């Protein structure tokens, strides 16, 4: 049984956020009037059709660029600590750095001393089962292992908020299930506030406390579906829960029209 930590005091609030990108002819509205909040320690999933602005939203929350309109409230970064960590869509390990150096990357930017950096990075690699691979380079690892390096790098700075952009999208089903288990274990040990983008209804239901469904572009929050399944969520028990089928149907009902609309643009 995993000890469940108290939630971190790190809410996220998004109010009326819009994002307009310059386009070849004029401009393109990627997000329009997006509002929601995530409670401290909550695991919130976002689903929406491809191109609806999910990555844009996470990048605004991570502070990579500002929203065109509206406001976001998210805990600010602190010296020596990345309070909000972003796991990018796709493979985000740096191929010229070893597994250890990849994991130390955020800490290096936070000017943590080399000795402490190493200790903290090795500890995180141990938690994701990669401490034997400290000196390996990303190309020597499987895709699932590389994704675990990205998770270790994000966790090494001890963030209160984890922004995850389709982190398991490129994995096969078995590895995806294993990494979901690992993520849930790490989350229960630390209770970060998590915003998790996925295109998998199944993954959203298995992991989250609540699922936000976005419309096709310009992205808005169309529906909000609480997931009240008991934790820990064993793979088999989740799928056998009658509530699972109802949730899945509800999410697909909200999403289907948006996916069809996104295909026509
Ligand atoms: N830097 C950019 N400049 C112009 N358009 C962009 C830029 N980034 C994303 N877009 C457009 O904004 C829309 C939303 O993109 P994105 O946030 O990546 O969506 P998602 O992650 O939901 O697939 C897409 O149509 C994409 O082409
Ligand atoms: Mg994306």
Coordinates of C-alpha atoms and ligand atoms in Angstrom, one line a residue:
X1 CA 0.0 0.0 0.0
X2 CA 1.3 3.4 -1.0
X3 CA 1.4 6.1 1.6
X4 CA -0.7 9.0 0.3
X5 CA 1.0 12.3 0.8
X6 CA -1.0 15.5 1.6
X7 CA -1.5 17.6 -1.6
X8 CA 0.9 20.3 -2.4
X9 CA -0.5 23.8 -2.1
X10 CA -0.4 24.6 -5.7
X11 CA -3.6 25.5 -7.5
X12 CA -3.9 26.5 -11.1
X13 CA -6.4 29.0 -12.3
X14 CA -7.0 29.9 -16.0
X15 CA -9.4 32.7 -16.7
X16 CA -10.6 33.7 -20.1
X17 CA -7.4 32.7 -21.9
X18 CA -7.1 33.2 -25.6
X19 CA -4.2 32.7 -28.0
X20 CA -3.9 34.2 -31.4
X21 CA -1.0 33.1 -33.6
X22 CA 0.2 35.1 -36.6
X23 CA -0.7 33.2 -39.8
X24 CA 0.2 33.5 -43.5
X25 CA -3.1 35.3 -44.1
X26 CA -3.9 37.4 -41.0
X27 CA -4.1 35.4 -37.8
X28 CA -5.2 32.1 -36.3
X29 CA -7.2 31.8 -33.1
X30 CA -5.8 28.7 -31.3
X31 CA -7.6 29.2 -28.0
X32 CA -10.7 31.2 -27.2
X33 CA -11.9 32.1 -23.7
X34 CA -10.5 29.0 -21.9
X35 CA -11.4 29.0 -18.1
X36 CA -10.9 26.3 -15.6
X37 CA -9.1 25.6 -12.3
X38 CA -7.2 22.7 -10.9
X39 CA -7.2 22.1 -7.2
X40 CA -4.0 21.5 -5.2
X41 CA -2.9 17.9 -5.6
X42 CA -5.6 17.2 -8.1
X43 CA -4.9 15.0 -11.2
X44 CA -6.7 16.7 -14.1
X45 CA -6.6 15.3 -17.6
X46 CA -7.3 17.3 -20.8
X47 CA -8.6 15.6 -24.0
X48 CA -9.4 17.3 -27.3
X49 CA -9.0 16.8 -31.0
X50 CA -5.6 17.2 -32.6
X51 CA -4.9 20.9 -33.2
X52 CA -7.3 22.2 -30.6
X53 CA -4.7 24.1 -28.7
X54 CA -3.7 21.6 -25.9
X55 CA 0.0 22.1 -26.3
X56 CA -0.5 25.9 -26.7
X57 CA -2.3 25.9 -23.3
X58 CA 0.4 23.9 -21.5
X59 CA 3.1 26.2 -23.0
X60 CA 1.3 29.3 -21.7
X61 CA 1.0 27.7 -18.3
X62 CA 4.7 26.8 -18.3
X63 CA 5.5 30.4 -19.1
X64 CA 7.1 29.7 -22.5
X65 CA 5.0 32.5 -24.0
X66 CA 2.1 34.7 -22.8
X67 CA -1.6 34.3 -23.5
X68 CA -3.0 36.9 -26.0
X69 CA -6.0 37.5 -23.6
X70 CA -6.9 36.4 -20.1
X71 CA -4.9 35.4 -17.1
X72 CA -3.3 32.3 -15.6
X73 CA -2.4 31.8 -12.0
X74 CA 0.2 29.2 -11.3
X75 CA 2.8 29.0 -8.6
X76 CA 5.9 31.0 -9.6
X77 CA 9.3 29.5 -10.0
X78 CA 11.7 29.7 -7.0
X79 CA 15.5 30.0 -6.9
X80 CA 16.9 26.4 -6.8
X81 CA 13.6 24.8 -7.7
X82 CA 11.4 24.5 -10.8
X83 CA 8.1 24.7 -9.1
X84 CA 6.3 24.0 -12.3
X85 CA 7.8 21.3 -14.6
X86 CA 6.7 20.7 -18.2
X87 CA 7.1 17.3 -19.9
X88 CA 7.1 18.1 -23.6
X89 CA 5.1 16.3 -26.3
X90 CA 7.2 13.7 -28.1
X91 CA 10.8 12.6 -27.2
X92 CA 12.4 15.4 -25.2
X93 CA 15.6 13.8 -24.0
X94 CA 18.7 15.6 -25.3
X95 CA 20.6 13.1 -27.4
X96 CA 24.1 14.5 -26.7
X97 CA 23.7 14.1 -23.0
X98 CA 23.8 10.9 -20.9
X99 CA 20.8 9.8 -18.9
X100 CA 22.3 11.3 -15.8
X101 CA 23.1 14.6 -17.5
X102 CA 19.6 14.7 -19.0
X103 CA 18.1 14.2 -15.5
X104 CA 20.3 16.9 -14.0
X105 CA 19.4 19.4 -16.7
X106 CA 16.8 21.4 -14.7
X107 CA 18.9 21.3 -11.6
X108 CA 21.9 22.7 -13.5
X109 CA 19.8 25.6 -14.6
X110 CA 18.7 26.1 -11.1
X111 CA 22.4 26.3 -10.1
X112 CA 22.3 23.4 -7.7
X113 CA 25.8 22.2 -6.7
X114 CA 27.3 19.3 -8.8
X115 CA 27.3 16.9 -5.8
X116 CA 23.7 17.6 -4.9
X117 CA 22.6 17.5 -8.5
X118 CA 24.0 14.0 -8.9
X119 CA 22.5 12.7 -5.7
X120 CA 19.0 14.1 -6.6
X121 CA 19.2 12.9 -10.2
X122 CA 20.3 9.4 -9.3
X123 CA 17.5 9.2 -6.7
X124 CA 14.9 10.1 -9.3
X125 CA 16.4 7.6 -11.8
X126 CA 16.2 5.0 -9.1
X127 CA 12.5 5.8 -8.6
X128 CA 11.8 5.2 -12.3
X129 CA 14.0 2.1 -12.4
X130 CA 16.8 3.6 -14.5
X131 CA 19.7 4.0 -12.0
X132 CA 21.7 1.3 -13.8
X133 CA 21.6 3.4 -17.0
X134 CA 23.2 6.7 -15.7
X135 CA 26.0 6.6 -18.3
X136 CA 23.9 5.5 -21.3
X137 CA 22.9 7.9 -24.0
X138 CA 19.2 8.2 -25.1
X139 CA 19.7 6.3 -28.4
X140 CA 20.8 3.3 -26.4
X141 CA 17.4 3.2 -24.6
X142 CA 13.9 2.1 -25.7
X143 CA 11.3 4.8 -26.1
X144 CA 9.6 3.9 -22.8
X145 CA 13.0 4.3 -21.0
X146 CA 13.5 7.7 -22.7
X147 CA 10.1 8.8 -21.5
X148 CA 11.0 7.7 -18.0
X149 CA 14.1 9.9 -18.2
X150 CA 11.9 12.8 -19.1
X151 CA 9.8 12.1 -16.0
X152 CA 12.9 11.7 -13.8
X153 CA 14.2 15.1 -15.1
X154 CA 10.9 16.8 -14.3
X155 CA 10.7 15.2 -10.8
X156 CA 14.3 16.0 -10.0
X157 CA 13.5 19.6 -9.3
X158 CA 10.8 18.5 -6.9
X159 CA 8.0 20.4 -8.6
X160 CA 4.6 21.2 -7.1
X161 CA 3.0 21.3 -10.6
X162 CA 3.5 18.8 -13.4
X163 CA 2.4 19.7 -16.9
X164 CA 2.5 16.6 -19.1
X165 CA 1.9 16.8 -22.8
X166 CA 0.9 13.4 -24.2
X167 CA 3.8 11.8 -22.4
X168 CA 2.9 8.2 -23.2
X169 CA 1.5 8.8 -26.7
X170 CA 4.3 7.0 -28.6
X171 CA 4.5 3.9 -26.4
X172 CA 3.1 0.5 -27.0
X173 CA 0.1 -0.5 -24.8
X174 CA 2.0 -2.6 -22.3
X175 CA 4.6 0.0 -21.6
X176 CA 2.0 2.7 -21.5
X177 CA 0.2 0.7 -18.7
X178 CA 3.4 0.2 -16.8
X179 CA 4.3 3.9 -17.0
X180 CA 0.7 4.9 -15.9
X181 CA 1.2 2.7 -12.8
X182 CA 4.6 4.4 -12.1
X183 CA 3.2 7.8 -12.6
X184 CA 0.2 7.1 -10.3
X185 CA 2.6 5.7 -7.6
X186 CA 4.9 8.8 -7.9
X187 CA 1.9 11.1 -7.7
X188 CA 0.5 9.4 -4.7
X189 CA 3.9 9.7 -3.0
X190 CA 4.1 13.4 -3.7
X191 CA 0.6 14.7 -4.6
X192 CA 1.7 17.3 -7.1
X193 CA -1.0 19.2 -9.0
X194 CA -1.0 17.5 -12.4
X195 CA -2.4 18.6 -15.7
X196 CA -2.1 15.7 -18.1
X197 CA -2.9 16.0 -21.9
X198 CA -3.7 12.8 -23.6
X199 CA -5.7 11.7 -26.7
X200 CA -6.6 8.5 -25.0
X201 CA -10.0 8.4 -23.2
X202 CA -8.9 5.3 -21.4
X203 CA -5.8 6.9 -20.1
X204 CA -7.7 10.0 -19.0
X205 CA -10.2 7.9 -17.0
X206 CA -7.6 5.6 -15.5
X207 CA -5.3 8.4 -14.2
X208 CA -7.4 11.5 -13.4
X209 CA -9.8 12.9 -10.9
X210 CA -11.4 15.0 -13.6
X211 CA -11.3 15.2 -17.4
X212 CA -11.6 18.5 -19.3
X213 CA -12.8 18.0 -22.9
X214 CA -11.8 20.7 -25.4
X215 CA -13.6 21.8 -28.6
X216 CA -11.9 21.8 -32.0
X217 CA -10.0 25.0 -32.8
X218 CA -10.4 27.6 -31.4
X219 CA -10.1 25.5 -28.3
X220 CA -12.5 26.0 -25.4
X221 CA -13.4 23.8 -22.5
X222 CA -16.6 22.0 -23.6
X223 CA -17.2 19.6 -20.8
X224 CA -15.9 18.7 -17.4
X225 CA -16.3 15.1 -16.3
X226 CA -15.4 14.0 -12.7
X227 CA -13.9 10.5 -12.4
X228 CA -14.9 9.1 -9.0
X229 CA -13.4 5.6 -9.4
X230 CA -11.7 4.3 -6.3
X231 CA -7.9 4.4 -6.1
X232 CA -5.5 2.6 -6.5
X233 CA -6.8 1.9 -10.0
X234 CA -5.7 -1.5 -11.0
X235 CA -5.9 -2.0 -14.7
X236 CA -8.4 -4.8 -14.5
X237 CA -10.6 -3.4 -11.8
X238 CA -10.9 -0.1 -13.6
X239 CA -12.1 -1.7 -16.8
X240 CA -14.6 -3.9 -14.9
X241 CA -16.1 -1.1 -13.0
X242 CA -19.6 -0.3 -14.5
X243 CA -18.8 3.4 -14.0
X244 CA -15.9 3.0 -16.5
X245 CA -18.2 2.3 -19.4
X246 CA -20.5 5.2 -18.5
X247 CA -17.5 7.6 -18.2
X248 CA -16.1 6.4 -21.5
X249 CA -19.4 6.9 -23.3
X250 CA -19.8 10.4 -21.8
X251 CA -16.4 11.5 -22.8
X252 CA -16.8 10.2 -26.4
X253 CA -20.1 11.8 -26.7
X254 CA -18.5 15.2 -25.9
X255 CA -15.5 14.6 -28.1
X256 CA -17.0 12.9 -31.2
X257 CA -18.5 16.0 -32.8
X258 CA -15.3 18.0 -32.1
X259 CA -13.1 15.3 -33.8
X260 CA -15.4 15.3 -36.8
X261 CA -15.3 19.1 -37.0
X262 CA -11.5 19.1 -36.7
X263 CA -11.3 16.7 -39.6
X264 CA -13.2 19.1 -41.9
X265 CA -10.8 22.1 -41.3
Ligands
LIG1 N1 3.9 28.9 -33.2 C1 2.7 28.8 -33.9 N2 2.4 29.6 -34.9 C2 1.3 29.5 -35.6 N3 0.3 28.5 -35.4 C3 0.6 27.7 -34.4 C4 1.8 27.7 -33.6 N4 1.8 26.7 -32.7 C5 0.6 26.1 -32.9 N5 -0.1 26.6 -33.9 C6 -1.4 26.2 -34.4 O1 -2.3 26.3 -33.3 C7 -3.2 25.2 -33.3 C8 -3.1 24.5 -32.0 O2 -1.9 23.8 -31.9 P1 -1.5 22.9 -30.7 O3 -1.5 23.7 -29.4 O4 -0.2 22.3 -31.0 O5 -2.6 21.8 -30.7 P2 -2.8 20.4 -30.0 O6 -1.6 20.2 -29.0 O7 -4.1 20.3 -29.4 O8 -2.7 19.4 -31.1 C9 -2.8 24.3 -34.5 O9 -3.7 24.6 -35.6 C10 -1.4 24.7 -34.8 O10 -1.1 24.6 -36.2
LIG2 MG1 -0.1 18.9 -28.8

